[in-house]
Amino acid sequence: MLKKLVEFSIGETGLIKKVEGEGRLRRRLFDMGVTPGATVYLRKKAPLGDPLEITIRGYELTLRKSEAELVILEVEDAK
Amino acid sequence: MKRFALAGNPNCGKTTLFNSLTGSTAHVGNWPGVTVEKKDGVYKKLPEPISIIDLPGIYSLSPYTNEEVISRNYILDEHPDAVINIVDATNLERNLYLTTQLLEIDVPVIVALNMMDILTKKGDEVDVKTIEEKLGVPVVAVSALKEDNLDDLMKRAYDACQKQREGRTIIRNKDILHLIGDVTIAFKGKNVENPLFHAIKLVENDELEVNSHKDLVPMVDDFKKTFNDDTFGDDFEAIIADDRYHYIADNFHDVILVKEKEEVVEGNKTVKMSRSDKIDKVLTHRVFGLLIFAVILFFVFHLTFSENLFFLGGLFKDVKPSFEGTLYEGLFWTDGGINSPGVILFNFFDMSFSAIIDLVGGWMSGAPEWLTGFVCDGVLSGLFAILGFLPQILVLFLFFAIMEDTGYMARVAFILDRIFRKFGLSGRAFIPMIMGFGCSVPAMINTRTLADDKERTATIRVIPFFSCGAKLPILTAIAGGIAMAFNFQYVDVITYSMYVVGAVAAIVCVLIMRNTTLKGDAAPFIMELPEYHWPQFKALMIHLWDKAKHFVKKAFTIILASTIVIWFLSSFAWNWKYLGEMDGSILQSLGQLIQPLFTPLGFGAQLSAFGWVFAVAAITGLIAKENVIATFSVLAAVIVSGFEGTEEGVEEAMIMIQNTGITWQGCIAFIAFNMLTIPCFAACATARAELPKGQFKWTILFWLAASYIGTAIIYSVLNLFPSNIGGQAYKNGQLAWAIPVVIAIVVIAVLTVFGIRLWNKRSSKKQGA
């Protein structure tokens, strides 16, 4: 099932299928390792629900919901 | 001299390596983006001395922020003899992404596999040989912190830099490689250096590259038309990024032998959790995260400034300590309250300085009057007034340094981002702002980590509102003066509230700017959160030493010079006659001239005889903020003959209050004015250099307007309260007056915020209609 990162709930894991957006923002996401094929684990949300903290490529990255809107993932089965 | 550049991801230990190699003491922190300028030093253990250049951290060679441009340009344009690529071994995958790009440049590259001490501690092992074989360049496992293997690293780098090295790419997509080959040939034809690197960047559609080689863009576009990948279409940028990560995953997934992490059951799922994760779970808790931050901040200030530690004063009300009446009483004990560590250190310095001034005064008993005046009033009391604050500043910085070094500061940016965005800033802007509590100069330079120019301008403008170390003496001295003159005990509450006032003013101003002159959406917030680690003693000491050095240097140069000038102006008349008192001095007539300007702010024409001292102090503060209290000190010595700069500003402030008849409201307004007005020379020069062209004059105007209007508002609001805070009504609840002040300021701020939002909504509706 395809889902945007912003729609993930805490503890969910997914495989990036596509990164939307354009220009410098998209470039930055790529450079930080947010590329198709990477596995993302949504660790937590900040106290006010935004930004999000994810584990990707073995490190912790924080990004806002507005940026998480651009990342489309295939949800991995929890079991 | 040969030059080696240090390149690597932010927070991978470049500056630590730099410090270890060159023996210098550059500031290191545990958040991405501490180094925003290139620094150089010399390494001396090779046959010839080597210049080492520490570059700002980069994730890739396609720069995103200003400080990343510095790194890219240095590597490409300044031709270092070798690039030492520092790779964080605990985060190999993302770090090697940059390595794959560095390898494309025609420069000898040496990979330093850093943080080996952490890996070894965890029990993990690294297959260095395999990494070296795969990358085709020397790889050395080091620990920058423990200084392991650094000589070996430098030896191999020295060997490598003797030979030319041609760039090589790891991109494997055949069609793209074909295109890159063609573009490389075109670049070679144009005699461009590093043709392979530029070709790849052009194919990647890199902004800088496309702008500088417009003529070759059609070549890529033509190829694009004939190209269609199954998954990515003609998105070369994505294909190349994907290719790099795939290469890394395929080749390096098994070079690190990981010992299993500790497992913790969470809910009904098993999640791997390290110690760092567990700490993080508490500190960034959904409900308590913000509260914890507020409490931590409060205790930092409490431990630094409080004269009633942990509010235990009440418990000891009737206790008579055995050291009552001795020197120790003043040191540890104030009216039944225990002093905080900051205050104890402060008192210790204070007593030592008083003793020195007494001693010198004694020696000079036979000297001419003006000479004694010059040494004791002009030089010593001004200088000591400033140096007396050094311990408290260092204690405050020790706490900030710990927060930074452990990695907590990066989390603070994470939990505050949502709030900051409401004001049109990203959570990252928090970092330069909190640095502003130290010194505006590095804080303004640090705004280079912000990607958006308008956000940067707004941040630079409000950084001085975050009361810097040099403004701290103004705060403590006057707050202490209020306490003494009006019989009020809670000095730390005044100090804390004034910090809050500065922060609130900053927020309101940012909001106004981001909705009017610097309109724009908040910049994206994509930031690495480093792992927590114990603060490194060495790093903390380097940081404190750096601060102390800077402060002492300033005290003996610019501040000493200003205090002498002020002493001269305040002790001599226009006919150059030594007066020994203030009446009729040059300074008095100058001060009286500008004094009426400050009437709406509470320290102008309404004051009696010596009222102009506040005007003069505020003006001298433009040279360096430490001057404000130094001025008080010099003037106090002239007002009260025989007065020695004893209480490091506090008693001076009290003398000022008693001799001018200023109200406590006026005192607070005076602190606020100094916090909000034009910062010192050094900060102005930095702002000028860091701001976009043409913004500086508006920034000066902004500071003037903000301080004048802001202070007038604060003064008017405070005047709603009775002026005898030490009186009976307040004795019973001494905190009572501080609370309405803070509330009033917050209410004004909130109203402004809502006003602007409403106004914005209306104007956008109008545009829609």
PDB file of C-alpha atoms in Angstrom, chain B residues 149-390:
ATOM      1  CA  ASN B 149      46.459   7.122  14.581  1.00  0.00           C
ATOM      2  CA  LEU B 150      46.582  10.779  13.560  1.00  0.00           C
ATOM      3  CA  ASP B 151      50.273  10.687  12.654  1.00  0.00           C
ATOM      4  CA  ASP B 152      49.668   7.698  10.427  1.00  0.00           C
ATOM      5  CA  LEU B 153      46.810   9.579   8.748  1.00  0.00           C
ATOM      6  CA  MET B 154      49.000  12.576   8.051  1.00  0.00           C
ATOM      7  CA  LYS B 155      51.871  10.434   6.783  1.00  0.00           C
ATOM      8  CA  ARG B 156      49.621   8.703   4.286  1.00  0.00           C
ATOM      9  CA  ALA B 157      48.071  11.996   3.255  1.00  0.00           C
ATOM     10  CA  TYR B 158      51.547  13.396   2.731  1.00  0.00           C
ATOM     11  CA  ASP B 159      52.488  10.419   0.525  1.00  0.00           C
ATOM     12  CA  ALA B 160      49.241  10.700  -1.424  1.00  0.00           C
ATOM     13  CA  CYS B 161      49.617  14.415  -2.122  1.00  0.00           C
ATOM     14  CA  GLN B 162      52.932  13.846  -3.946  1.00  0.00           C
ATOM     15  CA  LYS B 163      51.046  12.250  -6.835  1.00  0.00           C
ATOM     16  CA  GLN B 164      48.365  13.616  -9.123  1.00  0.00           C
ATOM     17  CA  ARG B 165      45.035  11.881  -8.869  1.00  0.00           C
ATOM     18  CA  GLU B 166      42.358  11.887 -11.530  1.00  0.00           C
ATOM     19  CA  GLY B 167      38.673  12.008 -10.596  1.00  0.00           C
ATOM     20  CA  ARG B 168      36.710   8.777 -10.819  1.00  0.00           C
ATOM     21  CA  THR B 169      33.009   8.146 -10.506  1.00  0.00           C
ATOM     22  CA  ILE B 170      31.127   5.232  -9.044  1.00  0.00           C
ATOM     23  CA  ILE B 171      27.956   5.937 -11.038  1.00  0.00           C
ATOM     24  CA  ARG B 172      26.983   2.692 -12.766  1.00  0.00           C
ATOM     25  CA  ASN B 173      23.966   3.554 -14.910  1.00  0.00           C
ATOM     26  CA  LYS B 174      25.319   2.934 -18.439  1.00  0.00           C
ATOM     27  CA  ASP B 175      23.257   5.555 -20.276  1.00  0.00           C
ATOM     28  CA  ILE B 176      23.988   8.261 -17.737  1.00  0.00           C
ATOM     29  CA  LEU B 177      27.674   7.344 -17.801  1.00  0.00           C
ATOM     30  CA  HIS B 178      27.613   7.754 -21.551  1.00  0.00           C
ATOM     31  CA  LEU B 179      26.123  11.235 -21.227  1.00  0.00           C
ATOM     32  CA  ILE B 180      28.598  12.155 -18.477  1.00  0.00           C
ATOM     33  CA  GLY B 181      31.422  11.030 -20.757  1.00  0.00           C
ATOM     34  CA  ASP B 182      30.214  13.310 -23.549  1.00  0.00           C
ATOM     35  CA  VAL B 183      29.783  16.309 -21.264  1.00  0.00           C
ATOM     36  CA  THR B 184      33.217  15.671 -19.719  1.00  0.00           C
ATOM     37  CA  ILE B 185      34.779  15.847 -23.166  1.00  0.00           C
ATOM     38  CA  ALA B 186      32.945  19.127 -23.807  1.00  0.00           C
ATOM     39  CA  PHE B 187      34.269  20.523 -20.512  1.00  0.00           C
ATOM     40  CA  LYS B 188      37.793  19.360 -21.368  1.00  0.00           C
ATOM     41  CA  GLY B 189      37.426  21.157 -24.685  1.00  0.00           C
ATOM     42  CA  LYS B 190      36.628  24.335 -22.790  1.00  0.00           C
ATOM     43  CA  ASN B 191      39.689  23.773 -20.578  1.00  0.00           C
ATOM     44  CA  VAL B 192      37.615  23.618 -17.412  1.00  0.00           C
ATOM     45  CA  GLU B 193      39.342  22.118 -14.368  1.00  0.00           C
ATOM     46  CA  ASN B 194      37.809  19.017 -12.799  1.00  0.00           C
ATOM     47  CA  PRO B 195      35.828  18.192 -15.967  1.00  0.00           C
ATOM     48  CA  LEU B 196      34.337  14.974 -14.599  1.00  0.00           C
ATOM     49  CA  PHE B 197      33.009  16.642 -11.469  1.00  0.00           C
ATOM     50  CA  HIS B 198      31.457  19.537 -13.381  1.00  0.00           C
ATOM     51  CA  ALA B 199      29.974  17.183 -15.952  1.00  0.00           C
ATOM     52  CA  ILE B 200      28.217  15.134 -13.276  1.00  0.00           C
ATOM     53  CA  LYS B 201      26.920  18.203 -11.495  1.00  0.00           C
ATOM     54  CA  LEU B 202      25.573  19.552 -14.780  1.00  0.00           C
ATOM     55  CA  VAL B 203      23.817  16.283 -15.500  1.00  0.00           C
ATOM     56  CA  GLU B 204      22.439  16.397 -11.958  1.00  0.00           C
ATOM     57  CA  ASN B 205      20.973  19.786 -12.839  1.00  0.00           C
ATOM     58  CA  ASP B 206      22.899  21.460 -10.012  1.00  0.00           C
ATOM     59  CA  GLU B 207      21.878  25.101  -9.623  1.00  0.00           C
ATOM     60  CA  LEU B 208      25.385  26.596  -9.490  1.00  0.00           C
ATOM     61  CA  GLU B 209      26.578  24.473 -12.401  1.00  0.00           C
ATOM     62  CA  VAL B 210      23.638  25.241 -14.688  1.00  0.00           C
ATOM     63  CA  ASN B 211      24.119  28.963 -14.078  1.00  0.00           C
ATOM     64  CA  SER B 212      27.821  28.967 -14.875  1.00  0.00           C
ATOM     65  CA  HIS B 213      27.700  26.714 -17.944  1.00  0.00           C
ATOM     66  CA  LYS B 214      24.450  27.618 -19.680  1.00  0.00           C
ATOM     67  CA  ASP B 215      25.919  26.722 -23.099  1.00  0.00           C
ATOM     68  CA  LEU B 216      26.201  23.038 -22.242  1.00  0.00           C
ATOM     69  CA  VAL B 217      22.713  22.645 -20.779  1.00  0.00           C
ATOM     70  CA  PRO B 218      21.085  21.870 -24.186  1.00  0.00           C
ATOM     71  CA  MET B 219      23.404  18.870 -24.499  1.00  0.00           C
ATOM     72  CA  VAL B 220      21.895  17.365 -21.350  1.00  0.00           C
ATOM     73  CA  ASP B 221      18.359  18.357 -22.307  1.00  0.00           C
ATOM     74  CA  ASP B 222      18.667  16.755 -25.757  1.00  0.00           C
ATOM     75  CA  PHE B 223      19.784  13.534 -24.195  1.00  0.00           C
ATOM     76  CA  LYS B 224      16.957  13.697 -21.691  1.00  0.00           C
ATOM     77  CA  LYS B 225      14.408  13.568 -24.539  1.00  0.00           C
ATOM     78  CA  THR B 226      15.713  10.205 -25.732  1.00  0.00           C
ATOM     79  CA  PHE B 227      15.958   8.797 -22.227  1.00  0.00           C
ATOM     80  CA  ASN B 228      13.362   7.059 -20.113  1.00  0.00           C
ATOM     81  CA  ASP B 229      14.091   5.014 -17.047  1.00  0.00           C
ATOM     82  CA  ASP B 230      11.450   2.572 -15.796  1.00  0.00           C
ATOM     83  CA  THR B 231      11.228   3.966 -12.290  1.00  0.00           C
ATOM     84  CA  PHE B 232      12.616   7.483 -12.501  1.00  0.00           C
ATOM     85  CA  GLY B 233      11.622   8.672 -15.977  1.00  0.00           C
ATOM     86  CA  ASP B 234      14.096  11.355 -17.012  1.00  0.00           C
ATOM     87  CA  ASP B 235      14.844  12.494 -13.476  1.00  0.00           C
ATOM     88  CA  PHE B 236      18.659  12.390 -13.624  1.00  0.00           C
ATOM     89  CA  GLU B 237      19.017  13.939 -10.214  1.00  0.00           C
ATOM     90  CA  ALA B 238      17.106  11.079  -8.601  1.00  0.00           C
ATOM     91  CA  ILE B 239      18.867   8.431 -10.690  1.00  0.00           C
ATOM     92  CA  ILE B 240      22.320   9.637  -9.694  1.00  0.00           C
ATOM     93  CA  ALA B 241      21.470  10.050  -5.992  1.00  0.00           C
ATOM     94  CA  ASP B 242      19.931   6.581  -6.062  1.00  0.00           C
ATOM     95  CA  ASP B 243      22.963   5.161  -7.841  1.00  0.00           C
ATOM     96  CA  ARG B 244      25.322   6.561  -5.224  1.00  0.00           C
ATOM     97  CA  TYR B 245      23.356   5.119  -2.340  1.00  0.00           C
ATOM     98  CA  HIS B 246      22.996   1.791  -4.082  1.00  0.00           C
ATOM     99  CA  TYR B 247      26.716   1.640  -4.654  1.00  0.00           C
ATOM    100  CA  ILE B 248      27.292   2.295  -0.956  1.00  0.00           C
ATOM    101  CA  ALA B 249      24.720  -0.256   0.174  1.00  0.00           C
ATOM    102  CA  ASP B 250      26.061  -2.927  -2.200  1.00  0.00           C
ATOM    103  CA  ASN B 251      29.708  -2.469  -1.315  1.00  0.00           C
ATOM    104  CA  PHE B 252      29.820  -1.439   2.290  1.00  0.00           C
ATOM    105  CA  HIS B 253      26.906  -3.138   4.016  1.00  0.00           C
ATOM    106  CA  ASP B 254      29.148  -5.689   5.657  1.00  0.00           C
ATOM    107  CA  VAL B 255      32.292  -3.712   6.452  1.00  0.00           C
ATOM    108  CA  ILE B 256      31.120  -3.009   9.986  1.00  0.00           C
ATOM    109  CA  LEU B 257      30.504  -5.916  12.298  1.00  0.00           C
ATOM    110  CA  VAL B 258      27.766  -4.671  14.581  1.00  0.00           C
ATOM    111  CA  LYS B 259      27.179  -6.108  17.998  1.00  0.00           C
ATOM    112  CA  GLU B 260      23.450  -6.371  18.640  1.00  0.00           C
ATOM    113  CA  LYS B 261      21.744  -3.401  20.276  1.00  0.00           C
ATOM    114  CA  GLU B 262      19.935  -3.847  23.536  1.00  0.00           C
ATOM    115  CA  GLU B 263      16.288  -4.655  22.958  1.00  0.00           C
ATOM    116  CA  VAL B 264      13.420  -3.059  24.789  1.00  0.00           C
ATOM    117  CA  VAL B 265       9.803  -4.046  24.596  1.00  0.00           C
ATOM    118  CA  GLU B 266       7.604  -1.105  23.743  1.00  0.00           C
ATOM    119  CA  GLY B 267       3.886  -1.673  23.574  1.00  0.00           C
ATOM    120  CA  ASN B 268       3.465  -4.981  21.792  1.00  0.00           C
ATOM    121  CA  LYS B 269       6.324  -4.364  19.408  1.00  0.00           C
ATOM    122  CA  THR B 270      10.016  -4.904  19.923  1.00  0.00           C
ATOM    123  CA  VAL B 271      12.025  -1.830  19.081  1.00  0.00           C
ATOM    124  CA  LYS B 272      15.759  -1.596  19.182  1.00  0.00           C
ATOM    125  CA  MET B 273      16.769   1.068  21.650  1.00  0.00           C
ATOM    126  CA  SER B 274      20.165   2.401  22.557  1.00  0.00           C
ATOM    127  CA  ARG B 275      20.904   4.496  25.613  1.00  0.00           C
ATOM    128  CA  SER B 276      20.739   7.597  23.452  1.00  0.00           C
ATOM    129  CA  ASP B 277      17.211   6.615  22.413  1.00  0.00           C
ATOM    130  CA  LYS B 278      16.139   6.195  26.003  1.00  0.00           C
ATOM    131  CA  ILE B 279      17.382   9.637  27.028  1.00  0.00           C
ATOM    132  CA  ASP B 280      15.762  11.063  23.948  1.00  0.00           C
ATOM    133  CA  LYS B 281      12.434   9.504  24.844  1.00  0.00           C
ATOM    134  CA  VAL B 282      12.326  11.570  28.025  1.00  0.00           C
ATOM    135  CA  LEU B 283      13.804  14.842  26.793  1.00  0.00           C
ATOM    136  CA  THR B 284      11.636  15.136  23.697  1.00  0.00           C
ATOM    137  CA  HIS B 285       8.543  13.666  25.303  1.00  0.00           C
ATOM    138  CA  ARG B 286       5.331  14.687  23.561  1.00  0.00           C
ATOM    139  CA  VAL B 287       3.821  16.198  26.663  1.00  0.00           C
ATOM    140  CA  PHE B 288       6.738  17.052  28.902  1.00  0.00           C
ATOM    141  CA  GLY B 289       9.413  17.972  26.322  1.00  0.00           C
ATOM    142  CA  LEU B 290       8.684  21.691  26.340  1.00  0.00           C
ATOM    143  CA  LEU B 291       8.201  21.754  30.091  1.00  0.00           C
ATOM    144  CA  ILE B 292      11.508  19.995  30.670  1.00  0.00           C
ATOM    145  CA  PHE B 293      13.228  22.547  28.470  1.00  0.00           C
ATOM    146  CA  ALA B 294      11.706  25.470  30.401  1.00  0.00           C
ATOM    147  CA  VAL B 295      12.721  23.907  33.709  1.00  0.00           C
ATOM    148  CA  ILE B 296      16.282  23.257  32.521  1.00  0.00           C
ATOM    149  CA  LEU B 297      16.586  26.856  31.355  1.00  0.00           C
ATOM    150  CA  PHE B 298      15.252  28.114  34.673  1.00  0.00           C
ATOM    151  CA  PHE B 299      17.749  26.068  36.672  1.00  0.00           C
ATOM    152  CA  VAL B 300      20.620  27.230  34.505  1.00  0.00           C
ATOM    153  CA  PHE B 301      19.812  30.813  35.450  1.00  0.00           C
ATOM    154  CA  HIS B 302      18.973  29.920  39.013  1.00  0.00           C
ATOM    155  CA  LEU B 303      22.302  28.174  39.616  1.00  0.00           C
ATOM    156  CA  THR B 304      24.147  31.093  38.095  1.00  0.00           C
ATOM    157  CA  PHE B 305      22.442  34.087  39.657  1.00  0.00           C
ATOM    158  CA  SER B 306      20.365  33.145  42.657  1.00  0.00           C
ATOM    159  CA  GLU B 307      21.171  34.370  46.144  1.00  0.00           C
ATOM    160  CA  ASN B 308      18.562  32.007  47.545  1.00  0.00           C
ATOM    161  CA  LEU B 309      19.511  28.599  46.195  1.00  0.00           C
ATOM    162  CA  PHE B 310      16.561  26.261  45.603  1.00  0.00           C
ATOM    163  CA  PHE B 311      14.478  28.756  47.641  1.00  0.00           C
ATOM    164  CA  LEU B 312      15.773  27.166  50.841  1.00  0.00           C
ATOM    165  CA  GLY B 313      16.084  30.577  52.493  1.00  0.00           C
ATOM    166  CA  GLY B 314      12.925  30.121  54.521  1.00  0.00           C
ATOM    167  CA  LEU B 315      14.247  26.944  56.120  1.00  0.00           C
ATOM    168  CA  PHE B 316      17.314  28.672  57.489  1.00  0.00           C
ATOM    169  CA  LYS B 317      15.623  31.827  58.652  1.00  0.00           C
ATOM    170  CA  ASP B 318      16.449  31.310  62.295  1.00  0.00           C
ATOM    171  CA  VAL B 319      19.716  29.456  61.840  1.00  0.00           C
ATOM    172  CA  LYS B 320      22.839  31.303  62.888  1.00  0.00           C
ATOM    173  CA  PRO B 321      25.744  29.836  60.933  1.00  0.00           C
ATOM    174  CA  SER B 322      28.977  29.421  62.894  1.00  0.00           C
ATOM    175  CA  PHE B 323      30.756  31.624  60.347  1.00  0.00           C
ATOM    176  CA  GLU B 324      28.399  34.536  60.914  1.00  0.00           C
ATOM    177  CA  GLY B 325      30.173  37.852  60.793  1.00  0.00           C
ATOM    178  CA  THR B 326      33.238  36.439  59.035  1.00  0.00           C
ATOM    179  CA  LEU B 327      34.149  36.836  55.372  1.00  0.00           C
ATOM    180  CA  TYR B 328      32.517  33.467  54.664  1.00  0.00           C
ATOM    181  CA  GLU B 329      29.125  34.807  55.498  1.00  0.00           C
ATOM    182  CA  GLY B 330      29.166  37.223  52.579  1.00  0.00           C
ATOM    183  CA  LEU B 331      30.542  34.500  50.365  1.00  0.00           C
ATOM    184  CA  PHE B 332      27.981  31.762  50.880  1.00  0.00           C
ATOM    185  CA  TRP B 333      25.097  33.336  52.689  1.00  0.00           C
ATOM    186  CA  THR B 334      22.805  36.296  52.077  1.00  0.00           C
ATOM    187  CA  ASP B 335      20.066  37.008  54.600  1.00  0.00           C
ATOM    188  CA  GLY B 336      19.417  33.364  55.293  1.00  0.00           C
ATOM    189  CA  GLY B 337      19.522  32.290  51.640  1.00  0.00           C
ATOM    190  CA  ILE B 338      22.307  30.048  50.365  1.00  0.00           C
ATOM    191  CA  ASN B 339      24.184  31.500  47.385  1.00  0.00           C
ATOM    192  CA  SER B 340      24.274  29.660  44.069  1.00  0.00           C
ATOM    193  CA  PRO B 341      27.666  28.527  42.714  1.00  0.00           C
ATOM    194  CA  GLY B 342      27.673  31.503  40.332  1.00  0.00           C
ATOM    195  CA  VAL B 343      27.137  34.007  43.122  1.00  0.00           C
ATOM    196  CA  ILE B 344      29.755  32.360  45.359  1.00  0.00           C
ATOM    197  CA  LEU B 345      32.377  32.704  42.633  1.00  0.00           C
ATOM    198  CA  PHE B 346      31.249  36.244  41.996  1.00  0.00           C
ATOM    199  CA  ASN B 347      31.618  37.176  45.664  1.00  0.00           C
ATOM    200  CA  PHE B 348      35.027  35.576  45.806  1.00  0.00           C
ATOM    201  CA  PHE B 349      36.313  37.662  42.904  1.00  0.00           C
ATOM    202  CA  ASP B 350      34.631  40.704  44.339  1.00  0.00           C
ATOM    203  CA  MET B 351      36.395  40.416  47.703  1.00  0.00           C
ATOM    204  CA  SER B 352      39.766  39.846  46.065  1.00  0.00           C
ATOM    205  CA  PHE B 353      39.370  42.913  43.865  1.00  0.00           C
ATOM    206  CA  SER B 354      38.332  45.143  46.759  1.00  0.00           C
ATOM    207  CA  ALA B 355      41.442  44.051  48.621  1.00  0.00           C
ATOM    208  CA  ILE B 356      43.625  44.929  45.623  1.00  0.00           C
ATOM    209  CA  ILE B 357      42.097  48.394  45.246  1.00  0.00           C
ATOM    210  CA  ASP B 358      42.571  49.054  48.961  1.00  0.00           C
ATOM    211  CA  LEU B 359      46.160  47.945  48.720  1.00  0.00           C
ATOM    212  CA  VAL B 360      46.929  50.126  45.706  1.00  0.00           C
ATOM    213  CA  GLY B 361      45.139  53.083  47.302  1.00  0.00           C
ATOM    214  CA  GLY B 362      47.365  52.632  50.343  1.00  0.00           C
ATOM    215  CA  TRP B 363      50.559  52.547  48.293  1.00  0.00           C
ATOM    216  CA  MET B 364      49.625  55.716  46.492  1.00  0.00           C
ATOM    217  CA  SER B 365      48.775  57.762  49.564  1.00  0.00           C
ATOM    218  CA  GLY B 366      51.577  60.216  48.849  1.00  0.00           C
ATOM    219  CA  ALA B 367      50.900  60.662  45.117  1.00  0.00           C
ATOM    220  CA  PRO B 368      49.161  63.701  43.567  1.00  0.00           C
ATOM    221  CA  GLU B 369      45.382  63.623  43.804  1.00  0.00           C
ATOM    222  CA  TRP B 370      44.728  63.347  40.086  1.00  0.00           C
ATOM    223  CA  LEU B 371      47.150  60.393  39.769  1.00  0.00           C
ATOM    224  CA  THR B 372      45.449  58.452  42.553  1.00  0.00           C
ATOM    225  CA  GLY B 373      42.152  59.304  40.891  1.00  0.00           C
ATOM    226  CA  PHE B 374      43.438  58.037  37.548  1.00  0.00           C
ATOM    227  CA  VAL B 375      44.739  54.719  38.892  1.00  0.00           C
ATOM    228  CA  CYS B 376      41.981  53.882  41.375  1.00  0.00           C
ATOM    229  CA  ASP B 377      38.886  55.496  39.840  1.00  0.00           C
ATOM    230  CA  GLY B 378      39.844  55.506  36.168  1.00  0.00           C
ATOM    231  CA  VAL B 379      41.693  52.263  35.606  1.00  0.00           C
ATOM    232  CA  LEU B 380      41.165  49.812  38.443  1.00  0.00           C
ATOM    233  CA  SER B 381      37.526  50.246  39.362  1.00  0.00           C
ATOM    234  CA  GLY B 382      36.393  50.225  35.725  1.00  0.00           C
ATOM    235  CA  LEU B 383      38.479  47.189  34.914  1.00  0.00           C
ATOM    236  CA  PHE B 384      37.506  45.212  37.997  1.00  0.00           C
ATOM    237  CA  ALA B 385      33.865  46.058  37.524  1.00  0.00           C
ATOM    238  CA  ILE B 386      34.052  44.112  34.281  1.00  0.00           C
ATOM    239  CA  LEU B 387      36.381  41.306  35.301  1.00  0.00           C
ATOM    240  CA  GLY B 388      34.182  40.675  38.338  1.00  0.00           C
ATOM    241  CA  PHE B 389      31.522  39.288  36.020  1.00  0.00           C
ATOM    242  CA  LEU B 390      33.812  36.774  34.416  1.00  0.00           C
TER     243      LEU B 390
END
